[in-house]
Amino acid sequence: MKISNLLPGKRDKRWLMYIPLLMILIIFVLSALACGILKISIHSSDLMLFAVLAFLASASICGFSYAGLYIAAVSCLTGLAAGILFMAYVFTQPVQWAGIVGLVSGAQLAFLFFLTGVCAQMLYYLSKKRRRSYGGK
């Protein structure tokens, strides 16, 4: 069974319903990392920061998927995973303020993946348009 058969198609409203679910999952993962690795208690300000980051990530992933921009969506999802893994790595390093350094570093890495995905999506459509103008499919 292919994964693409399980996911909704382009312009399907279910993508918009996935935003809060993905947001809750991201908040849970970030909170678990902070509690597990840093051994800190999570306060409301931490949860608010996690919620903002989770909303931006889930809205971009689900929004790109809703629009049918799957290269950008997969790149955002990959960036989210890479950012969280890098964040966990920085959390374990002997630096001052490991929590905020890890959070900022992970967000920067995820943003770089986001930009790469958007650029790759634009190049894909540009090459597709150019092929059509030369009589290709």
Short mmCIF file of C-alpha atoms in Angstrom, two decimals:
data_model
loop_
_atom_site.label_atom_id
_atom_site.label_comp_id
_atom_site.label_asym_id
_atom_site.label_seq_id
_atom_site.Cartn_x
_atom_site.Cartn_y
_atom_site.Cartn_z
CA MET A 1 0.00 0.00 0.00
CA LYS A 2 1.40 3.36 -1.03
CA ILE A 3 1.50 6.27 1.38
CA SER A 4 0.05 8.54 -1.29
CA ASN A 5 -3.14 6.45 -1.18
CA LEU A 6 -3.54 7.20 2.54
CA LEU A 7 -3.11 10.97 2.24
CA PRO A 8 -5.86 13.29 1.02
CA GLY A 9 -5.51 14.83 -2.42
CA LYS A 10 -4.98 18.37 -3.58
CA ARG A 11 -7.57 20.87 -2.30
CA ASP A 12 -8.99 18.36 0.16
CA LYS A 13 -10.34 20.05 3.32
CA ARG A 14 -8.90 17.26 5.49
CA TRP A 15 -5.47 18.90 5.15
CA LEU A 16 -6.83 21.87 7.07
CA MET A 17 -8.12 19.57 9.81
CA TYR A 18 -4.66 18.02 10.13
CA ILE A 19 -3.13 21.35 11.23
CA PRO A 20 -4.22 21.09 14.91
CA LEU A 21 -3.37 17.38 15.05
CA LEU A 22 0.14 17.94 13.73
CA MET A 23 0.50 20.95 16.01
CA ILE A 24 -0.35 18.87 19.09
CA LEU A 25 2.08 16.17 18.00
CA ILE A 26 4.91 18.69 17.55
CA ILE A 27 4.20 20.31 20.94
CA PHE A 28 4.24 16.88 22.57
CA VAL A 29 7.58 15.95 20.94
CA LEU A 30 9.20 19.27 21.90
CA SER A 31 7.91 19.02 25.47
CA ALA A 32 9.10 15.43 25.79
CA LEU A 33 12.55 16.40 24.53
CA ALA A 34 12.77 19.34 26.92
CA CYS A 35 11.66 17.24 29.90
CA GLY A 36 13.62 14.14 28.98
CA ILE A 37 16.95 15.55 27.89
CA LEU A 38 17.15 18.89 29.67
CA LYS A 39 15.28 17.64 32.74
CA ILE A 40 13.43 20.94 33.12
CA SER A 41 9.85 21.58 34.04
CA ILE A 42 7.73 23.06 31.27
CA HIS A 43 6.06 26.38 32.07
CA SER A 44 3.40 28.32 30.20
CA SER A 45 5.97 30.48 28.40
CA ASP A 46 7.71 27.36 27.10
CA LEU A 47 4.41 25.92 25.92
CA MET A 48 3.54 29.19 24.20
CA LEU A 49 6.86 29.18 22.34
CA PHE A 50 6.38 25.52 21.40
CA ALA A 51 2.83 26.30 20.22
CA VAL A 52 3.98 29.15 17.96
CA LEU A 53 6.71 27.00 16.41
CA ALA A 54 4.33 24.06 16.05
CA PHE A 55 1.65 26.22 14.43
CA LEU A 56 4.08 27.64 11.88
CA ALA A 57 5.41 24.19 11.02
CA SER A 58 2.04 22.47 10.81
CA ALA A 59 0.42 25.31 8.86
CA SER A 60 3.21 25.31 6.29
CA ILE A 61 3.27 21.51 5.89
CA CYS A 62 -0.51 21.14 5.66
CA GLY A 63 -0.89 24.34 3.64
CA PHE A 64 1.59 23.23 1.01
CA SER A 65 -0.06 19.82 0.88
CA TYR A 66 -3.50 21.42 0.53
CA ALA A 67 -2.21 23.49 -2.39
CA GLY A 68 -0.66 20.43 -4.03
CA LEU A 69 2.91 21.68 -3.56
CA TYR A 70 4.21 18.32 -2.41
CA ILE A 71 7.93 19.00 -2.93
CA ALA A 72 7.72 21.98 -0.57
CA ALA A 73 5.57 20.02 1.92
CA VAL A 74 7.99 17.08 2.06
CA SER A 75 10.90 19.48 2.43
CA CYS A 76 9.14 21.22 5.34
CA LEU A 77 8.42 17.87 6.99
CA THR A 78 12.05 16.80 6.52
CA GLY A 79 13.21 20.14 7.91
CA LEU A 80 10.96 19.71 10.92
CA ALA A 81 12.43 16.27 11.64
CA ALA A 82 16.00 17.48 11.06
CA GLY A 83 15.39 20.53 13.25
CA ILE A 84 14.04 18.43 16.10
CA LEU A 85 16.95 15.96 15.85
CA PHE A 86 19.47 18.81 15.77
CA MET A 87 17.71 20.40 18.71
CA ALA A 88 18.01 17.15 20.66
CA TYR A 89 21.71 17.01 19.78
CA VAL A 90 22.32 20.58 20.99
CA PHE A 91 20.35 19.85 24.18
CA THR A 92 22.96 17.23 25.11
CA GLN A 93 25.98 19.48 24.50
CA PRO A 94 27.76 21.30 27.34
CA VAL A 95 26.75 24.84 26.37
CA GLN A 96 25.16 27.60 28.40
CA TRP A 97 21.44 27.94 27.88
CA ALA A 98 21.23 24.65 25.96
CA GLY A 99 17.44 24.93 25.72
CA ILE A 100 17.24 28.23 23.88
CA VAL A 101 20.35 27.54 21.78
CA GLY A 102 18.88 24.20 20.69
CA LEU A 103 15.49 25.71 19.96
CA VAL A 104 16.93 28.52 17.84
CA SER A 105 19.37 26.21 16.03
CA GLY A 106 16.65 23.68 15.26
CA ALA A 107 14.31 26.40 14.01
CA GLN A 108 17.04 27.80 11.76
CA LEU A 109 17.73 24.37 10.27
CA ALA A 110 14.02 23.78 9.67
CA PHE A 111 13.75 27.21 8.01
CA LEU A 112 16.64 26.38 5.67
CA PHE A 113 14.83 23.20 4.62
CA PHE A 114 11.66 25.29 4.12
CA LEU A 115 13.47 27.71 1.81
CA THR A 116 15.09 24.85 -0.10
CA GLY A 117 11.72 23.18 -0.59
CA VAL A 118 10.05 26.35 -1.83
CA CYS A 119 12.90 26.97 -4.28
CA ALA A 120 12.82 23.35 -5.48
CA GLN A 121 9.06 23.60 -5.99
CA MET A 122 9.47 26.78 -8.05
CA LEU A 123 12.22 25.20 -10.16
CA TYR A 124 10.02 22.14 -10.74
CA TYR A 125 7.14 24.25 -12.02
CA LEU A 126 9.50 26.41 -14.09
CA SER A 127 10.98 23.35 -15.80
CA LYS A 128 7.49 21.89 -16.27
CA LYS A 129 6.29 25.14 -17.86
CA ARG A 130 9.36 25.32 -20.09
CA ARG A 131 8.82 21.73 -21.29
CA ARG A 132 5.24 22.61 -22.22
CA SER A 133 6.35 25.68 -24.16
CA TYR A 134 8.70 23.49 -26.25
CA GLY A 135 5.96 21.00 -27.06
CA GLY A 136 6.72 18.46 -24.34
CA LYS A 137 4.27 17.02 -21.87
#
